Amino acid sequence: RKVKRERLFAVCFLLFVSSVCAQDLKVTASVSSRVVSINEQLTLTISIEGRSGRLPSLSLPKLNDFDVYSSGTSQNVSIVNGQISSVFEYNYVLVPKRQGKLTIPAFRLNFKGKTYITNPIEITVTAPSASKAPVQGQQQHKALAAKSFWIKQKLNKSIAYVGEPVYYTFYFYSDRGLAQNPNLTLPDFSGFLKEDLPPPKHYQTVVKGKRYYVTEIKYAIFPVKPGKYSFPSAQLEIVDSFFPSFFDDDFFKGFFGGGPRRKILKSNTLDLLVKKLPSEGKPQNYKGDIGAFKIAATVSKKKLKVGEALNLNVKISGEGNISSITQPDFPPFVNFRQYEVVSSQNIRKSNYRISGSKTFQTVLVPRIAGKLKIPPIEYSFFDPAAQAYKTLKTKEIPVEVLPAGKKPKTGPPVKISLKEVSTDIRYIKNQCRLRKRKEYSWKNFFAVQAVPVFIFLAILFVQNRLMDRILPASLVARKSAYSKAKIKIAKLHGEAKFFFEAAEKILMEFIKARAGVDRIDSVEKLLSDRGVPADLKNRVSETIKNYQSARFSPSEVSLDYKKEKDSLSRLLGELKKWI
C-alpha cells in the first residue's frame, strides 16, 4: 500500500507540474495613441504573459505603413508562492508614412502547438501639426550662396573605456524637399556592439543666417576591444528636386533651375580612442560591469513564520549596458534556505540614452524563529565618468520570524518550483530513547530497512535529482553538464536576438559546471589554466563574441537553426575533453 501511495503521489505531482507548464499565454497589443499627425509618432507595446521563467520570443511582422524602431524591452519575472510567472514587453516606436486610416495588423504567436492572436489596431493619421519654427532673421539674404544640403556626424566623446556607451549622431541639413527617398550609408562600427536610439529627431535651425530642416539619427555603440578606431565618412545619396526652399517665398523660382540632379553627400571622419580598464583599485568581486548604477534590496515581507517563504529582490538601475549587468554575489544566508536566482530587466531608450534596471530575485525560507537579519549585498562596477571602480552595498534588512505553531496550515502546502542552492547548518540533536528489546524483531528490522528504498523511489519519480543526494553537487554538475547542455540546445528557438542570448548562456553554464566554479572573470584565463589548446580557446572566444554581436546588432541576422545548434554541440564536445 505504501508503494502505491508513493507512486500515486509521484503521478499527481507530475500531473500538477504538467498542468502548470501547460498554462495558456496571454498576448496583448496596445498603442500610446490612436490619433496622430503625419509628423508625430506613437509607441506600440506587445505584452506576453505566462507561468514560466522563459517565454517564447516575438517576431515582428511587416508594418508597411510605418517606419518601425525598437524602443527597448521589459522582462519582469516574479515569484509568488514559489511559482514563477513572467511578463515580457516589447516596445516599438512607429512613425506613419501617410495620412488616413492605417491598420496595425494582428500579431500571431505559436507556442506549444497553440496559436495566440492579438486584435488589429486602427490608427488615424491626420495632417501635419503646425510647425513652431523660429522667426526668419535679417541675415538670411547674406547667405543665399550657402549649401542647400549637407551632412555631418559626431561622437559625444573622443576617449572611452572598453564597454562604455558612446553616443553617435548623424545630421542631415536641407532647405528643400527631395525628389525621392535618400540612400544613407553609415560607418559599420566593426568591433563595437550597436543599439539604435529611435526615432529620428526632426527640427528646424538657423546656420549662418540660413534656415534648415534637420534630421538626426542616433546610435549607442559599445567598444569590445581597446585600441585606436577611425570611422570613415557617412554618405547620403540624394536626388535634388530643385523645388523652392521650404522657407522661400518665391514659389516659381525652382521651376527654372533645370531637372532633378543626383548628389552624393559626404560627412567628416571620426576618431575614437578606447582604453583598457585600469587594474588599480579593481575590487575582487568586480565582474566587468561599466556605467553609473545604484543598488537596492527589498523583501516581500518582514514578518513571517518558520517554513514560510519571502522574496528577496536586488535591483540594479542606472545608465549603461543594462543587458550585460551581472548578478551580484549573494552572501551566505544563515538560518535560511535559499533557492535559485531569477532575473528580469527593463531597458529604456528615453531621451536618446540607454538606461533601465535589472532585478535579481530569490526565495528565502527561514528555518528558526527569532530576530533574523538579511546581510548587505555588495555590487561593484566601473564608473567611466569618475574613472574609478565603485562598490555599493544594500542596507541590512531585519526580519521577524515567528514559530510555526502547532495548528496545521489550512489548504494544500505551497510547492516551491525553484531549486534549492544553499542551506544553513543542520544541527544533530540527541533525542534517542532506549526501547524495549521486544520492539527489535526481524520483521521490524526489514520494515525499517525498506523505508530508504521508498524514499529513493520517491526522489527518483518526484524530483529526478537522485545523484545530487548521493554524490557532491559539483561532481554531479560536472558529469551531467554535457547532457543537460545538449537538451537545452535541442530546445533553442525564437528570433536571433534571443536565440544567441540563450546559446551564450548554455556555453557559459557548461564551462562553469565543468570547471567547478560559480563565476568566470575571464573565459580565456580559465581555459588557459585548464590547459585547453590555443585554437580551441580562440574558437570559444570568437563564438562568444559572435553571439554578442548577433544579440545587439540592430539589423536582422540570418539564422540557420540546425547549423548553429550543431556548431555549438561540437564545440561543447571538444571542450568536454579538456575541462
Coordinates of C-alpha atoms in Angstrom, one line a residue:
R1 CA 0.0 0.0 0.0
K2 CA 2.8 2.4 0.9
V3 CA 4.4 1.8 -2.6
K4 CA 1.1 2.5 -4.2
R5 CA 0.8 5.7 -2.2
E6 CA 4.3 6.8 -3.3
R7 CA 3.5 6.1 -6.9
L8 CA 0.2 7.9 -6.7
F9 CA 1.9 10.9 -5.1
A10 CA 4.6 10.9 -7.9
V11 CA 2.0 10.7 -10.6
C12 CA -0.1 13.5 -9.0
F13 CA 3.0 15.7 -8.7
L14 CA 3.9 15.1 -12.4
L15 CA 0.4 15.9 -13.5
F16 CA 0.4 19.1 -11.4
V17 CA 3.7 20.2 -13.0
S18 CA 2.4 19.4 -16.5
S19 CA -0.8 21.4 -15.8
V20 CA 1.2 24.4 -14.7
C21 CA 3.6 24.2 -17.6
A22 CA 0.6 23.9 -20.0
Q23 CA -0.9 27.2 -18.8
D24 CA -2.1 29.4 -21.6
L25 CA -0.2 32.5 -22.5
K26 CA -1.7 36.0 -22.6
V27 CA -0.6 38.1 -25.6
T28 CA -1.8 41.7 -25.9
A29 CA -1.0 44.7 -28.1
S30 CA -1.6 48.3 -27.3
V31 CA -0.6 51.8 -28.6
S32 CA 0.1 55.1 -26.8
S33 CA -2.4 56.9 -29.1
R34 CA -4.9 56.0 -31.8
V35 CA -4.8 59.5 -33.4
V36 CA -1.5 61.1 -34.5
S37 CA -0.4 63.6 -37.1
I38 CA 1.8 62.6 -40.0
N39 CA 4.8 64.3 -38.4
E40 CA 4.3 62.6 -35.0
Q41 CA 5.0 59.2 -33.6
L42 CA 3.3 56.6 -31.4
T43 CA 4.5 53.7 -29.2
L44 CA 3.4 50.1 -29.8
T45 CA 3.7 47.7 -26.9
I46 CA 3.4 43.9 -27.3
S47 CA 3.0 42.0 -23.9
I48 CA 3.5 38.3 -23.4
E49 CA 2.5 36.9 -20.0
G50 CA 2.7 33.3 -18.8
R51 CA 3.7 31.0 -15.9
S52 CA 7.3 30.3 -16.9
G53 CA 10.7 31.7 -16.4
R54 CA 11.2 31.7 -20.2
L55 CA 8.5 32.7 -22.6
P56 CA 8.6 32.5 -26.4
S57 CA 10.3 35.3 -28.3
L58 CA 8.4 37.6 -30.7
S59 CA 9.0 38.2 -34.4
L60 CA 7.6 41.5 -35.6
P61 CA 5.5 41.2 -38.8
K62 CA 5.9 43.7 -41.7
L63 CA 4.2 47.1 -41.0
N64 CA 4.2 48.6 -44.5
D65 CA 2.5 51.9 -43.4
F66 CA 5.0 52.7 -40.7
D67 CA 8.7 53.2 -40.1
V68 CA 9.5 50.9 -37.1
Y69 CA 12.2 51.3 -34.5
S70 CA 12.9 49.2 -31.4
S71 CA 12.5 51.2 -28.2
G72 CA 13.6 48.8 -25.6
T73 CA 12.3 45.7 -23.8
S74 CA 10.9 44.9 -20.4
Q75 CA 11.2 41.5 -18.8
N76 CA 9.5 41.1 -15.4
V77 CA 9.9 37.7 -13.7
S78 CA 8.1 37.3 -10.4
I79 CA 7.9 34.5 -7.8
V80 CA 4.5 34.2 -6.0
N81 CA 4.0 31.3 -3.5
G82 CA 7.0 29.6 -5.0
Q83 CA 5.7 29.7 -8.6
I84 CA 7.5 31.7 -11.4
S85 CA 5.5 33.9 -13.7
S86 CA 6.8 36.2 -16.4
V87 CA 5.8 39.3 -18.4
F88 CA 7.8 40.3 -21.5
E89 CA 7.1 43.6 -23.1
Y90 CA 8.4 44.7 -26.5
N91 CA 8.2 48.4 -27.2
Y92 CA 8.4 49.9 -30.7
V93 CA 8.2 53.5 -32.0
L94 CA 6.0 53.8 -35.1
V95 CA 6.2 56.7 -37.5
P96 CA 3.4 56.8 -40.0
K97 CA 4.3 57.2 -43.7
R98 CA 1.0 58.5 -45.0
Q99 CA -2.3 60.1 -43.8
G100 CA -5.6 58.3 -43.5
K101 CA -6.9 55.2 -41.7
L102 CA -3.9 52.9 -41.1
T103 CA -4.1 49.4 -39.5
I104 CA -1.5 47.7 -37.3
P105 CA -2.2 44.0 -38.2
A106 CA -2.8 41.2 -35.6
F107 CA 0.3 39.6 -34.2
R108 CA 0.5 35.8 -34.2
L109 CA 2.5 33.7 -31.7
N110 CA 2.9 29.9 -31.8
F111 CA 3.7 28.2 -28.6
K112 CA 3.4 24.5 -27.7
G113 CA 1.0 23.7 -30.5
K114 CA -1.3 26.7 -29.9
T115 CA -1.6 29.9 -31.8
Y116 CA -2.2 33.2 -30.0
I117 CA -3.5 36.2 -31.9
T118 CA -3.9 39.9 -30.9
N119 CA -6.6 42.2 -32.2
P120 CA -5.7 44.5 -35.1
I121 CA -5.4 48.2 -34.1
E122 CA -6.7 51.0 -36.3
I123 CA -4.7 54.3 -36.3
T124 CA -6.0 57.7 -37.7
V125 CA -3.2 59.8 -39.2
T126 CA -4.1 63.5 -39.7
A127 CA -2.4 66.3 -41.5
P128 CA 0.9 67.7 -40.1
S129 CA 0.7 69.7 -37.0
A130 CA 1.6 73.4 -37.0
S131 CA 5.4 73.9 -37.1
K132 CA 7.0 76.0 -34.3
A133 CA 9.8 77.4 -36.4
P134 CA 11.9 80.3 -35.3
V135 CA 11.3 83.7 -37.0
Q136 CA 13.4 84.4 -40.0
G137 CA 16.4 86.6 -39.3
Q138 CA 17.7 89.6 -41.3
Q139 CA 21.0 87.8 -42.2
Q140 CA 19.4 85.1 -44.3
H141 CA 19.9 87.1 -47.6
K142 CA 23.6 87.3 -46.9
A143 CA 24.0 83.5 -47.1
L144 CA 22.0 82.7 -50.3
A145 CA 25.1 81.0 -51.7
A146 CA 25.2 78.6 -48.8
K147 CA 24.7 74.9 -49.5
S148 CA 21.2 73.6 -49.7
F149 CA 22.1 70.1 -48.4
W150 CA 24.9 68.9 -46.1
I151 CA 25.6 66.2 -43.6
K152 CA 27.9 65.6 -40.6
Q153 CA 28.5 63.0 -37.9
K154 CA 29.5 63.3 -34.3
L155 CA 30.5 61.3 -31.2
N156 CA 29.7 62.5 -27.7
K157 CA 33.4 61.8 -26.7
S158 CA 36.7 61.0 -28.3
I159 CA 38.1 58.8 -25.5
A160 CA 36.2 55.9 -23.9
Y161 CA 36.8 52.7 -21.9
V162 CA 36.0 49.2 -23.1
G163 CA 32.3 48.6 -22.6
E164 CA 31.5 52.2 -22.0
P165 CA 28.5 53.5 -24.1
V166 CA 29.5 56.1 -26.7
Y167 CA 26.7 58.0 -28.5
Y168 CA 26.8 58.6 -32.2
T169 CA 24.7 61.2 -34.1
F170 CA 24.2 61.7 -37.8
Y171 CA 22.9 65.1 -39.0
F172 CA 21.2 65.9 -42.3
Y173 CA 20.6 69.6 -43.1
S174 CA 18.3 70.6 -46.0
D175 CA 16.4 73.7 -47.1
R176 CA 14.1 72.0 -49.5
G177 CA 12.4 68.6 -50.3
L178 CA 13.9 65.7 -52.3
A179 CA 12.6 64.0 -55.4
Q180 CA 12.9 60.6 -53.8
N181 CA 14.0 59.0 -50.6
P182 CA 17.7 59.3 -49.9
N183 CA 20.1 56.3 -49.5
L184 CA 22.2 56.5 -46.3
T185 CA 25.4 54.6 -45.7
L186 CA 26.8 54.9 -42.1
P187 CA 30.1 53.5 -40.7
D188 CA 29.8 49.8 -40.0
F189 CA 31.3 50.2 -36.4
S190 CA 33.3 47.0 -36.7
G191 CA 34.4 45.9 -33.2
F192 CA 31.5 47.6 -31.5
L193 CA 28.1 46.5 -30.2
K194 CA 25.4 48.7 -31.6
E195 CA 22.0 49.8 -30.4
D196 CA 19.7 52.1 -32.3
L197 CA 18.1 55.1 -30.4
P198 CA 14.8 55.7 -32.1
P199 CA 13.1 57.6 -33.5
P200 CA 14.9 60.1 -35.9
K201 CA 14.7 63.6 -34.5
H202 CA 13.3 66.4 -36.7
Y203 CA 13.6 70.2 -36.0
Q204 CA 14.5 73.5 -37.7
T205 CA 17.5 75.6 -37.0
V206 CA 19.4 78.6 -38.4
V207 CA 23.1 78.2 -39.6
K208 CA 24.9 81.3 -40.6
G209 CA 21.7 83.1 -41.2
K210 CA 20.1 80.4 -43.3
R211 CA 17.2 78.2 -42.0
Y212 CA 17.4 74.4 -42.4
Y213 CA 15.2 71.4 -41.7
V214 CA 17.4 69.0 -39.7
T215 CA 17.1 65.2 -39.3
E216 CA 19.1 63.4 -36.6
I217 CA 19.8 59.7 -36.4
K218 CA 21.3 58.4 -33.2
Y219 CA 23.0 55.1 -32.1
A220 CA 24.7 53.9 -28.9
I221 CA 27.9 51.9 -29.6
F222 CA 29.8 49.8 -27.0
P223 CA 33.5 49.1 -27.7
V224 CA 34.5 45.5 -27.2
K225 CA 38.3 45.8 -27.5
P226 CA 40.8 48.6 -26.7
G227 CA 42.6 50.4 -29.5
K228 CA 42.5 53.4 -31.8
Y229 CA 39.5 53.5 -34.2
S230 CA 38.9 55.6 -37.2
F231 CA 35.4 55.8 -38.7
P232 CA 35.0 56.8 -42.4
S233 CA 32.7 59.4 -43.7
A234 CA 29.0 58.8 -43.7
Q235 CA 27.5 59.0 -47.2
L236 CA 24.0 60.2 -48.3
E237 CA 22.8 59.8 -51.8
I238 CA 20.0 62.3 -52.7
V239 CA 18.1 63.5 -55.7
D240 CA 17.8 67.2 -55.6
S241 CA 14.3 68.2 -56.8
F242 CA 15.2 71.9 -57.5
F243 CA 11.9 72.8 -55.9
P244 CA 12.0 76.1 -53.9
S245 CA 13.3 76.1 -50.4
F246 CA 10.9 75.3 -47.6
F247 CA 11.4 78.9 -46.4
D248 CA 11.5 80.7 -49.8
D249 CA 8.6 83.0 -50.7
D250 CA 9.3 82.8 -54.5
F251 CA 7.5 79.5 -55.3
F252 CA 8.2 79.7 -59.1
K253 CA 12.0 80.1 -58.7
G254 CA 12.5 76.4 -58.6
F255 CA 11.0 75.7 -62.0
F256 CA 13.7 77.5 -63.8
G257 CA 16.8 75.7 -62.4
G258 CA 16.8 72.6 -64.6
G259 CA 15.7 69.0 -63.8
P260 CA 16.5 66.8 -60.8
R261 CA 20.1 66.1 -60.1
R262 CA 21.7 63.2 -58.2
K263 CA 24.2 64.1 -55.5
I264 CA 26.4 62.1 -53.0
L265 CA 27.0 64.0 -49.8
K266 CA 29.9 63.1 -47.5
S267 CA 30.4 63.9 -43.9
N268 CA 33.5 64.3 -41.7
T269 CA 35.5 61.3 -40.4
L270 CA 35.7 60.4 -36.7
D271 CA 38.4 59.1 -34.4
L272 CA 37.9 57.3 -31.0
L273 CA 40.5 56.0 -28.5
V274 CA 39.3 53.0 -26.5
K275 CA 41.3 52.4 -23.3
K276 CA 41.6 49.3 -21.1
L277 CA 40.0 49.3 -17.7
P278 CA 42.6 50.2 -15.0
S279 CA 43.9 47.4 -12.9
E280 CA 44.5 49.8 -9.9
G281 CA 41.7 49.7 -7.4
K282 CA 39.8 46.8 -9.0
P283 CA 37.7 45.0 -6.4
Q284 CA 37.9 41.2 -6.1
N285 CA 34.1 40.9 -6.8
Y286 CA 34.3 43.0 -10.0
K287 CA 32.7 41.1 -13.0
G288 CA 33.0 43.7 -15.8
D289 CA 30.0 46.0 -15.4
I290 CA 30.5 49.6 -16.7
G291 CA 28.2 52.5 -16.2
A292 CA 26.6 54.6 -13.5
F293 CA 24.5 52.4 -11.3
K294 CA 22.8 52.2 -7.9
I295 CA 21.6 49.1 -5.9
A296 CA 18.7 48.5 -3.6
A297 CA 17.3 45.4 -1.8
T298 CA 13.8 44.8 -0.7
V299 CA 11.8 41.8 0.8
S300 CA 8.2 40.9 0.2
K301 CA 7.5 40.6 3.9
K302 CA 9.4 41.4 7.2
K303 CA 7.2 39.3 9.5
L304 CA 6.6 35.6 8.8
K305 CA 6.6 32.1 10.3
V306 CA 9.2 29.4 10.2
G307 CA 8.8 27.5 6.9
E308 CA 7.1 30.4 5.1
A309 CA 8.8 31.9 2.1
L310 CA 9.8 35.5 1.4
N311 CA 11.1 37.1 -1.8
L312 CA 14.4 39.0 -1.8
N313 CA 14.7 41.4 -4.6
V314 CA 18.0 43.1 -5.5
K315 CA 17.6 45.9 -8.1
I316 CA 20.5 47.4 -10.0
S317 CA 19.5 50.5 -12.0
G318 CA 21.2 53.3 -13.9
E319 CA 22.7 54.2 -17.3
G320 CA 24.8 51.7 -19.2
N321 CA 24.5 48.4 -21.0
I322 CA 21.6 47.0 -18.9
S323 CA 21.7 43.6 -20.6
S324 CA 25.3 42.9 -19.5
I325 CA 24.7 43.7 -15.8
T326 CA 26.0 40.6 -13.9
Q327 CA 24.4 39.0 -10.8
P328 CA 25.9 40.3 -7.5
D329 CA 27.4 37.7 -5.2
F330 CA 24.8 36.8 -2.6
P331 CA 26.3 36.2 0.9
P332 CA 25.6 33.1 3.0
F333 CA 22.1 33.4 4.4
V334 CA 22.5 31.9 7.9
N335 CA 19.3 30.1 9.1
F336 CA 17.7 30.4 5.7
R337 CA 17.2 28.0 2.8
Q338 CA 18.0 29.9 -0.4
Y339 CA 16.6 28.9 -3.8
E340 CA 17.9 29.7 -7.3
V341 CA 18.0 33.3 -8.5
V342 CA 15.9 34.5 -11.4
S343 CA 16.5 37.8 -13.2
S344 CA 14.3 40.3 -15.1
Q345 CA 15.3 43.5 -16.8
N346 CA 13.8 46.8 -18.1
I347 CA 15.6 48.7 -20.8
R348 CA 14.6 52.2 -21.7
K349 CA 15.8 54.4 -24.6
S350 CA 14.2 57.7 -23.5
N351 CA 15.9 61.0 -24.3
Y352 CA 18.2 59.1 -26.7
R353 CA 20.1 57.4 -23.8
I354 CA 20.2 53.8 -22.8
S355 CA 19.1 53.2 -19.2
G356 CA 17.0 50.9 -17.1
S357 CA 17.2 48.3 -14.4
K358 CA 17.9 44.6 -13.8
T359 CA 16.3 42.8 -10.8
F360 CA 17.6 39.6 -9.3
Q361 CA 15.0 37.7 -7.2
T362 CA 15.5 34.7 -4.9
V363 CA 13.3 32.9 -2.4
L364 CA 14.4 32.6 1.3
V365 CA 12.8 30.2 3.8
P366 CA 13.7 30.7 7.5
R367 CA 14.4 27.6 9.5
I368 CA 14.3 29.0 13.0
A369 CA 12.3 31.6 14.9
G370 CA 13.7 34.9 16.2
K371 CA 15.1 38.3 15.1
L372 CA 16.9 37.4 11.9
K373 CA 18.9 39.6 9.5
I374 CA 19.4 39.6 5.8
P375 CA 23.0 40.8 5.4
P376 CA 24.1 43.6 3.0
I377 CA 24.8 42.6 -0.6
E378 CA 27.8 44.1 -2.4
Y379 CA 27.9 45.1 -6.1
S380 CA 31.0 46.5 -7.9
F381 CA 31.2 48.4 -11.2
F382 CA 33.4 50.8 -13.1
D383 CA 32.2 54.4 -13.4
P384 CA 33.7 55.9 -16.5
A385 CA 32.7 59.5 -15.5
A386 CA 34.7 59.2 -12.3
Q387 CA 37.3 56.9 -13.9
A388 CA 37.2 54.7 -10.8
Y389 CA 35.7 51.5 -9.5
K390 CA 32.8 51.7 -7.1
T391 CA 31.4 49.2 -4.6
L392 CA 27.9 49.7 -3.4
K393 CA 26.1 47.9 -0.5
T394 CA 22.5 47.3 0.2
K395 CA 21.1 48.0 3.7
E396 CA 20.8 45.2 6.2
I397 CA 17.2 44.0 6.4
P398 CA 15.8 42.8 9.7
V399 CA 13.2 40.0 9.6
E400 CA 11.0 38.8 12.4
V401 CA 10.3 35.1 12.3
L402 CA 7.6 33.6 14.5
P403 CA 7.3 29.9 15.5
A404 CA 5.4 27.7 13.0
G405 CA 2.7 26.9 15.7
K406 CA 1.1 23.6 16.4
K407 CA -2.0 24.0 14.3
P408 CA -1.6 22.7 10.7
K409 CA -2.0 25.2 7.9
T410 CA -5.3 25.2 6.0
G411 CA -5.2 24.3 2.4
P412 CA -2.6 22.4 0.4
P413 CA 1.1 23.2 1.2
V414 CA 2.9 25.6 -1.1
K415 CA 5.2 23.8 -3.6
I416 CA 8.3 25.9 -4.4
S417 CA 9.3 25.2 -8.1
L418 CA 12.8 26.6 -7.7
K419 CA 16.0 24.7 -7.0
E420 CA 17.5 25.0 -3.5
V421 CA 21.0 26.4 -3.8
S422 CA 22.1 26.9 -0.2
T423 CA 21.2 25.9 3.3
D424 CA 22.3 26.7 6.8
I425 CA 24.0 24.1 9.2
R426 CA 21.6 21.5 10.4
Y427 CA 22.5 20.5 14.0
I428 CA 22.1 16.9 15.2
K429 CA 20.0 16.6 18.3
N430 CA 20.5 13.6 20.5
Q431 CA 16.9 12.5 21.1
C432 CA 17.3 8.7 21.0
R433 CA 15.4 6.8 23.6
L434 CA 16.0 3.3 24.8
R435 CA 13.4 0.9 23.6
K436 CA 12.5 -2.5 24.9
R437 CA 14.3 -5.4 23.3
K438 CA 11.0 -6.9 22.1
E439 CA 10.5 -4.0 19.7
Y440 CA 13.5 -5.0 17.6
S441 CA 12.2 -8.1 15.8
W442 CA 13.4 -9.2 12.4
K443 CA 10.1 -8.1 10.9
N444 CA 10.5 -4.6 12.2
F445 CA 14.1 -4.6 11.1
F446 CA 13.3 -5.3 7.5
A447 CA 10.4 -2.8 7.6
V448 CA 12.8 -0.1 8.7
Q449 CA 15.3 -1.1 6.0
A450 CA 12.6 -0.7 3.4
V451 CA 12.0 3.0 4.2
P452 CA 15.1 4.3 2.4
V453 CA 14.1 2.3 -0.7
F454 CA 10.7 4.1 -0.7
I455 CA 12.4 7.5 -0.2
F456 CA 14.8 6.6 -3.0
L457 CA 11.9 5.9 -5.4
A458 CA 10.0 9.0 -4.3
I459 CA 13.0 11.2 -5.0
L460 CA 13.6 9.4 -8.4
F461 CA 10.0 9.9 -9.6
V462 CA 9.2 13.2 -8.0
Q463 CA 12.3 15.3 -8.2
N464 CA 14.5 13.4 -10.6
R465 CA 17.6 14.6 -8.6
L466 CA 18.8 11.4 -7.2
M467 CA 22.6 11.8 -7.9
D468 CA 22.6 15.2 -6.1
R469 CA 21.7 13.3 -2.9
I470 CA 24.4 10.7 -3.2
L471 CA 27.4 12.5 -4.8
P472 CA 28.8 16.0 -4.2
A473 CA 26.8 18.6 -6.1
S474 CA 29.9 19.9 -8.0
L475 CA 30.7 16.3 -9.3
V476 CA 27.1 15.8 -10.3
A477 CA 27.0 19.1 -12.1
R478 CA 30.3 18.3 -14.0
K479 CA 29.1 14.8 -15.0
S480 CA 25.7 16.0 -16.2
A481 CA 26.8 19.3 -17.8
Y482 CA 27.1 17.9 -21.3
S483 CA 23.9 16.0 -21.3
K484 CA 22.0 19.0 -19.9
A485 CA 23.5 21.3 -22.4
K486 CA 22.5 19.0 -25.3
I487 CA 18.9 19.0 -24.1
K488 CA 18.9 22.8 -23.9
I489 CA 20.5 23.2 -27.3
A490 CA 17.7 21.0 -28.8
K491 CA 15.1 23.3 -27.4
L492 CA 16.7 26.5 -28.7
H493 CA 14.2 28.6 -30.8
G494 CA 13.0 32.1 -31.3
E495 CA 14.3 35.1 -33.2
A496 CA 18.0 35.7 -33.5
K497 CA 18.5 38.0 -30.5
F498 CA 17.0 35.6 -28.0
F499 CA 18.4 32.5 -29.7
F500 CA 22.0 33.7 -29.4
E501 CA 21.4 35.0 -25.9
A502 CA 20.3 31.6 -24.8
A503 CA 23.2 29.9 -26.7
E504 CA 25.7 32.1 -25.0
K505 CA 24.2 31.2 -21.6
I506 CA 24.3 27.5 -22.4
L507 CA 28.0 27.8 -23.3
M508 CA 28.9 29.8 -20.1
E509 CA 26.9 27.5 -17.8
F510 CA 28.6 24.4 -19.4
I511 CA 32.1 25.9 -18.8
K512 CA 31.3 26.8 -15.2
A513 CA 29.8 23.4 -14.4
R514 CA 32.8 21.5 -16.0
A515 CA 35.3 23.8 -14.3
G516 CA 33.5 23.7 -10.9
V517 CA 33.4 27.4 -10.5
D518 CA 30.5 29.8 -9.6
R519 CA 31.5 32.6 -11.8
I520 CA 34.0 33.4 -14.5
D521 CA 36.1 36.6 -14.5
S522 CA 37.9 35.7 -17.8
V523 CA 37.0 32.8 -20.1
E524 CA 40.4 32.9 -21.8
K525 CA 42.2 32.7 -18.5
L526 CA 40.1 29.9 -17.2
L527 CA 40.6 27.8 -20.3
S528 CA 44.3 28.5 -20.3
D529 CA 44.6 27.4 -16.7
R530 CA 42.8 24.1 -17.7
G531 CA 45.3 23.5 -20.5
V532 CA 42.9 24.0 -23.3
P533 CA 44.7 24.3 -26.7
A534 CA 45.1 27.8 -28.1
D535 CA 43.0 27.1 -31.3
L536 CA 40.1 25.7 -29.2
K537 CA 40.3 28.6 -26.8
N538 CA 40.2 31.1 -29.6
R539 CA 37.2 29.4 -31.1
V540 CA 35.4 29.7 -27.8
S541 CA 36.2 33.4 -27.5
E542 CA 35.2 34.0 -31.1
T543 CA 31.9 32.1 -30.6
I544 CA 31.0 34.3 -27.6
K545 CA 31.9 37.5 -29.5
N546 CA 29.7 36.3 -32.5
Y547 CA 26.8 35.6 -30.1
Q548 CA 27.1 39.0 -28.5
S549 CA 27.4 40.8 -31.9
A550 CA 24.3 39.0 -33.2
R551 CA 22.4 39.8 -30.0
F552 CA 23.0 43.5 -30.1
S553 CA 23.1 44.0 -33.9
P554 CA 20.4 46.5 -35.0
S555 CA 19.8 44.7 -38.2
E556 CA 18.2 41.3 -38.8
V557 CA 20.7 38.3 -38.6
S558 CA 20.0 35.4 -40.9
L559 CA 19.7 32.3 -38.7
D560 CA 20.3 28.7 -39.7
Y561 CA 19.0 26.9 -36.6
K562 CA 20.4 23.5 -37.4
K563 CA 23.9 24.8 -38.3
E564 CA 24.1 26.9 -35.2
K565 CA 23.0 24.1 -32.9
D566 CA 25.4 21.6 -34.5
S567 CA 28.3 24.0 -34.2
L568 CA 27.6 24.6 -30.5
S569 CA 27.2 20.9 -29.8
R570 CA 30.5 20.1 -31.5
L571 CA 32.3 22.9 -29.5
L572 CA 30.9 21.6 -26.2
G573 CA 32.0 18.1 -27.2
E574 CA 35.6 19.2 -27.7
L575 CA 35.6 21.3 -24.5
K576 CA 34.4 18.3 -22.6
K577 CA 37.8 16.5 -23.3
W578 CA 39.8 19.3 -21.7
I579 CA 37.8 20.6 -18.8

